[in-house]
PDB file of C-alpha atoms in Angstrom:
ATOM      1  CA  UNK A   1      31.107 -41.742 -21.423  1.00 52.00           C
ATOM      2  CA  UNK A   2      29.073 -39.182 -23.195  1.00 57.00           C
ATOM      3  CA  UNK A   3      25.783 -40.774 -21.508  1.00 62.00           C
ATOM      4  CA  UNK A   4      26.847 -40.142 -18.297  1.00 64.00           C
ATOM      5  CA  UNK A   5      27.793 -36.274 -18.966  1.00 67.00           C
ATOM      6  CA  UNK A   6      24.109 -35.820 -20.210  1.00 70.00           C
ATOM      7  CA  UNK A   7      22.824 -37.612 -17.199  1.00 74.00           C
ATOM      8  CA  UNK A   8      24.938 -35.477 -15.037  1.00 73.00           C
ATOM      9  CA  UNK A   9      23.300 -32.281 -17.106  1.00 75.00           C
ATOM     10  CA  UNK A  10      19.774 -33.718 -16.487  1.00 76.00           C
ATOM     11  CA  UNK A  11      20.463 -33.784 -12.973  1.00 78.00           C
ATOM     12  CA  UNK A  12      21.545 -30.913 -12.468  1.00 76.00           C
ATOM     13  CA  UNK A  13      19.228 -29.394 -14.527  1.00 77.00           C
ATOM     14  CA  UNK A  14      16.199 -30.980 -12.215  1.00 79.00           C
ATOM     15  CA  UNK A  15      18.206 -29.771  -8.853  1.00 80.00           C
ATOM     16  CA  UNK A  16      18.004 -26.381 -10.508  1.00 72.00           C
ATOM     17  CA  UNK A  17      14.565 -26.438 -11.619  1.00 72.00           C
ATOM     18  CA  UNK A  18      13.227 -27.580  -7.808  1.00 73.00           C
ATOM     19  CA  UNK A  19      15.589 -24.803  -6.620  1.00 69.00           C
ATOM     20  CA  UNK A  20      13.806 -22.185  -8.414  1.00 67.00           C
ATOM     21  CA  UNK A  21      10.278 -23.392  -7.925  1.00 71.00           C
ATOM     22  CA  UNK A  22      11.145 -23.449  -3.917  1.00 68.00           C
ATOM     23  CA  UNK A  23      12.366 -19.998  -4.159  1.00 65.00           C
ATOM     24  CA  UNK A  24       9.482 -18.937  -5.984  1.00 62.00           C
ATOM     25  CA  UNK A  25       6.793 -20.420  -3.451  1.00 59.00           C
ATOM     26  CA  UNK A  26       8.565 -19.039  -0.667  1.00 61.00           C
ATOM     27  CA  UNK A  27       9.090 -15.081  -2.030  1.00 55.00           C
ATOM     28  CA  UNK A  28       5.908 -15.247  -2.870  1.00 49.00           C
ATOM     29  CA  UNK A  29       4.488 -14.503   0.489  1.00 49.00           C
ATOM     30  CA  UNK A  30       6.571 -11.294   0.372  1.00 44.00           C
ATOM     31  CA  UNK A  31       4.081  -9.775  -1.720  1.00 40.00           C
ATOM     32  CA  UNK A  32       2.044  -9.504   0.621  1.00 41.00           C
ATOM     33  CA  UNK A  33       2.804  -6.180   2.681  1.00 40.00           C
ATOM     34  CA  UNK A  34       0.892  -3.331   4.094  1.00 51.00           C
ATOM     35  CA  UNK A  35       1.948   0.100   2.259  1.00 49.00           C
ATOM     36  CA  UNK A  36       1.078   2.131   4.792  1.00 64.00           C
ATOM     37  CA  UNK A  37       0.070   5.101   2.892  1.00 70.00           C
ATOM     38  CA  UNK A  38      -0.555   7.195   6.077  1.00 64.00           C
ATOM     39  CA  UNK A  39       2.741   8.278   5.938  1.00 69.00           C
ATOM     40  CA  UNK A  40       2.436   9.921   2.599  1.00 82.00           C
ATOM     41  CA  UNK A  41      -0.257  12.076   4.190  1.00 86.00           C
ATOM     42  CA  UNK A  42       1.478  15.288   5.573  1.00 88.00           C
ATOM     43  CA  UNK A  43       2.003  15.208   9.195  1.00 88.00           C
ATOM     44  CA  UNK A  44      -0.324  18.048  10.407  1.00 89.00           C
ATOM     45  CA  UNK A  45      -3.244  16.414   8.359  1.00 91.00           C
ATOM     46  CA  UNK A  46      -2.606  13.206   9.956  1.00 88.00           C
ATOM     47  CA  UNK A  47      -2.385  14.463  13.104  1.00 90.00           C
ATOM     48  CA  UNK A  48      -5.520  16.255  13.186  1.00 92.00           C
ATOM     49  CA  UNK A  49      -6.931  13.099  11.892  1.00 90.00           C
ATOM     50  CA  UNK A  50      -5.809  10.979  15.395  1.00 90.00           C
ATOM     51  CA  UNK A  51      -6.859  14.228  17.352  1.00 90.00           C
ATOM     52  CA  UNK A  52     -10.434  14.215  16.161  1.00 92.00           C
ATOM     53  CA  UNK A  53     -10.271  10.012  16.027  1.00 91.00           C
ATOM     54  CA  UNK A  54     -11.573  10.531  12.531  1.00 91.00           C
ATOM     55  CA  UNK A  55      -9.558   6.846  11.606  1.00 88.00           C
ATOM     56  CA  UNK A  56     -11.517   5.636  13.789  1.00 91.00           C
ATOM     57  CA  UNK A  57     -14.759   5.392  11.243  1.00 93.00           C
ATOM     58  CA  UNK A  58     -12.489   5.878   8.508  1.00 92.00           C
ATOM     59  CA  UNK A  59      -9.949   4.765   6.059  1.00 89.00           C
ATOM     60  CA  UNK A  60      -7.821   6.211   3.840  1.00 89.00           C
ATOM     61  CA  UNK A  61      -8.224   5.329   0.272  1.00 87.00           C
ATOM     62  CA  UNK A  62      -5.751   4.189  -2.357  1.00 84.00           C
ATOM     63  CA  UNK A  63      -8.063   3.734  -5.324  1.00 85.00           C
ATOM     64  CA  UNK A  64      -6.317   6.263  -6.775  1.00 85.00           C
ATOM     65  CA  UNK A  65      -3.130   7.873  -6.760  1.00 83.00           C
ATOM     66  CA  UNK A  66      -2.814  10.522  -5.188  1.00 87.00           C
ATOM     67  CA  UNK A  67      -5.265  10.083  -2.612  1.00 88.00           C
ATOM     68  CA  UNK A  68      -5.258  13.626  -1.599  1.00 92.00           C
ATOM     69  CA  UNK A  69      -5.003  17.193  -2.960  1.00 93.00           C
ATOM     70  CA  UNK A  70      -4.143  20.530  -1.442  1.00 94.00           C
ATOM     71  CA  UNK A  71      -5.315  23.472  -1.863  1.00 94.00           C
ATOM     72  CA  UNK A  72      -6.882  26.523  -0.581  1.00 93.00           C
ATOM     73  CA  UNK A  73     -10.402  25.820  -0.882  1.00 91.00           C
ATOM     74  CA  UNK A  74     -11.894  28.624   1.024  1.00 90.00           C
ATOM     75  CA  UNK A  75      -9.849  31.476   0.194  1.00 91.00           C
ATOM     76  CA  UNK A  76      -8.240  31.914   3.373  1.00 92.00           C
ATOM     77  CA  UNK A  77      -4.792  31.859   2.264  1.00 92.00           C
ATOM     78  CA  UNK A  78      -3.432  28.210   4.047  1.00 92.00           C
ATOM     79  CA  UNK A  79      -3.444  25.271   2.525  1.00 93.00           C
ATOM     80  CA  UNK A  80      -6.710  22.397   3.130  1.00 94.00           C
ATOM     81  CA  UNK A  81      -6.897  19.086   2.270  1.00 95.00           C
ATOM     82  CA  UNK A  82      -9.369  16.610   0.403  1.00 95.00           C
ATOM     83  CA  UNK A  83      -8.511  12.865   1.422  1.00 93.00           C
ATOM     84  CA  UNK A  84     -10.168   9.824  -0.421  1.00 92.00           C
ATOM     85  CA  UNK A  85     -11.285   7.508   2.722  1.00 93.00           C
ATOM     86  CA  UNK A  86     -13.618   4.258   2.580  1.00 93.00           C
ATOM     87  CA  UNK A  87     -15.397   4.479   5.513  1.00 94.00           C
ATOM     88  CA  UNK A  88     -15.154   1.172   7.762  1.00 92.00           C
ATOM     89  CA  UNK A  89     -18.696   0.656   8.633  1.00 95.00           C
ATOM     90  CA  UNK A  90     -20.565   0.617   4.941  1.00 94.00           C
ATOM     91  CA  UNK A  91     -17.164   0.143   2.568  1.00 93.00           C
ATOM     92  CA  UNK A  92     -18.138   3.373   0.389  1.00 93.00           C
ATOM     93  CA  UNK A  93     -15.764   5.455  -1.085  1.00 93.00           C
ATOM     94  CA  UNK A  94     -16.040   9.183  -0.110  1.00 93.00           C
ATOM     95  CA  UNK A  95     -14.034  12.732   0.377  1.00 95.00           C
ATOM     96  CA  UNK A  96     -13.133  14.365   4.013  1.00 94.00           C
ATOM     97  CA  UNK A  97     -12.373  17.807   3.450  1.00 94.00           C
ATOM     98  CA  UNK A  98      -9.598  19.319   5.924  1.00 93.00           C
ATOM     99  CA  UNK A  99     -10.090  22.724   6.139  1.00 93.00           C
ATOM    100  CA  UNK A 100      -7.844  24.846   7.979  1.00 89.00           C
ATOM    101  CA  UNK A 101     -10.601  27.211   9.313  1.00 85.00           C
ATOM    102  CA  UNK A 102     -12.648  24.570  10.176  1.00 88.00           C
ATOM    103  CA  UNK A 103     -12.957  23.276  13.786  1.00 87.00           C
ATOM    104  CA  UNK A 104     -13.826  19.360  11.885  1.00 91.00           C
ATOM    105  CA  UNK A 105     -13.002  17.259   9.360  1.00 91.00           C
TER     106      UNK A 105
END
């Protein structure tokens, strides 16, 4: 009697064991996903990105976090931007400045 309650364990044991492995494989895949940092990027700045097609040549960068800084770098009183963007054509790393005073990026 007791041989075929440790059987029964063993089964169920394996059943759980392939259940968790098959789980596992498949939820892997999920990983996968596209973060979409553009929408961390304030809306005016992105904007004036798709105006000037500036994505276009470029991407932004998530090397590091964050990715872009505000400020007001020329004294003017409204807040620019510097984005990290890998630029499509060459893969290298670089900084677009967006300036509010300034007509491009």
């Amino acid at each position: 009697m007791r041989q075929t309650s440790d059987n029964h364990k063993l089964w169920s044991m394996r059943i759980l064991l392939v259940f968790l492995i098959t789980i596992s494989l498949f939820s892997a895949g999920q990983l996968n996903y596209n973060r979409g940092i553009d929408v961390n990027l304030p809306p005016s700045v992105f904007n004036r990105f798709e105006s000037e097609n500036f994505l276009k040549g470029y991407d932004l960068c998530d090397k590091i976090n964050p990715f872009y800084l505000r400020g007001d770098f020329d004294g003017d009183g409204i807040a620019d931007y510097a984005i990290l963007v890998t630029s499509r054509s060459t893969k290298q790393v670089g900084i677009a400045i967006a300036r509010s005073g300034a007509k491009k990026i």
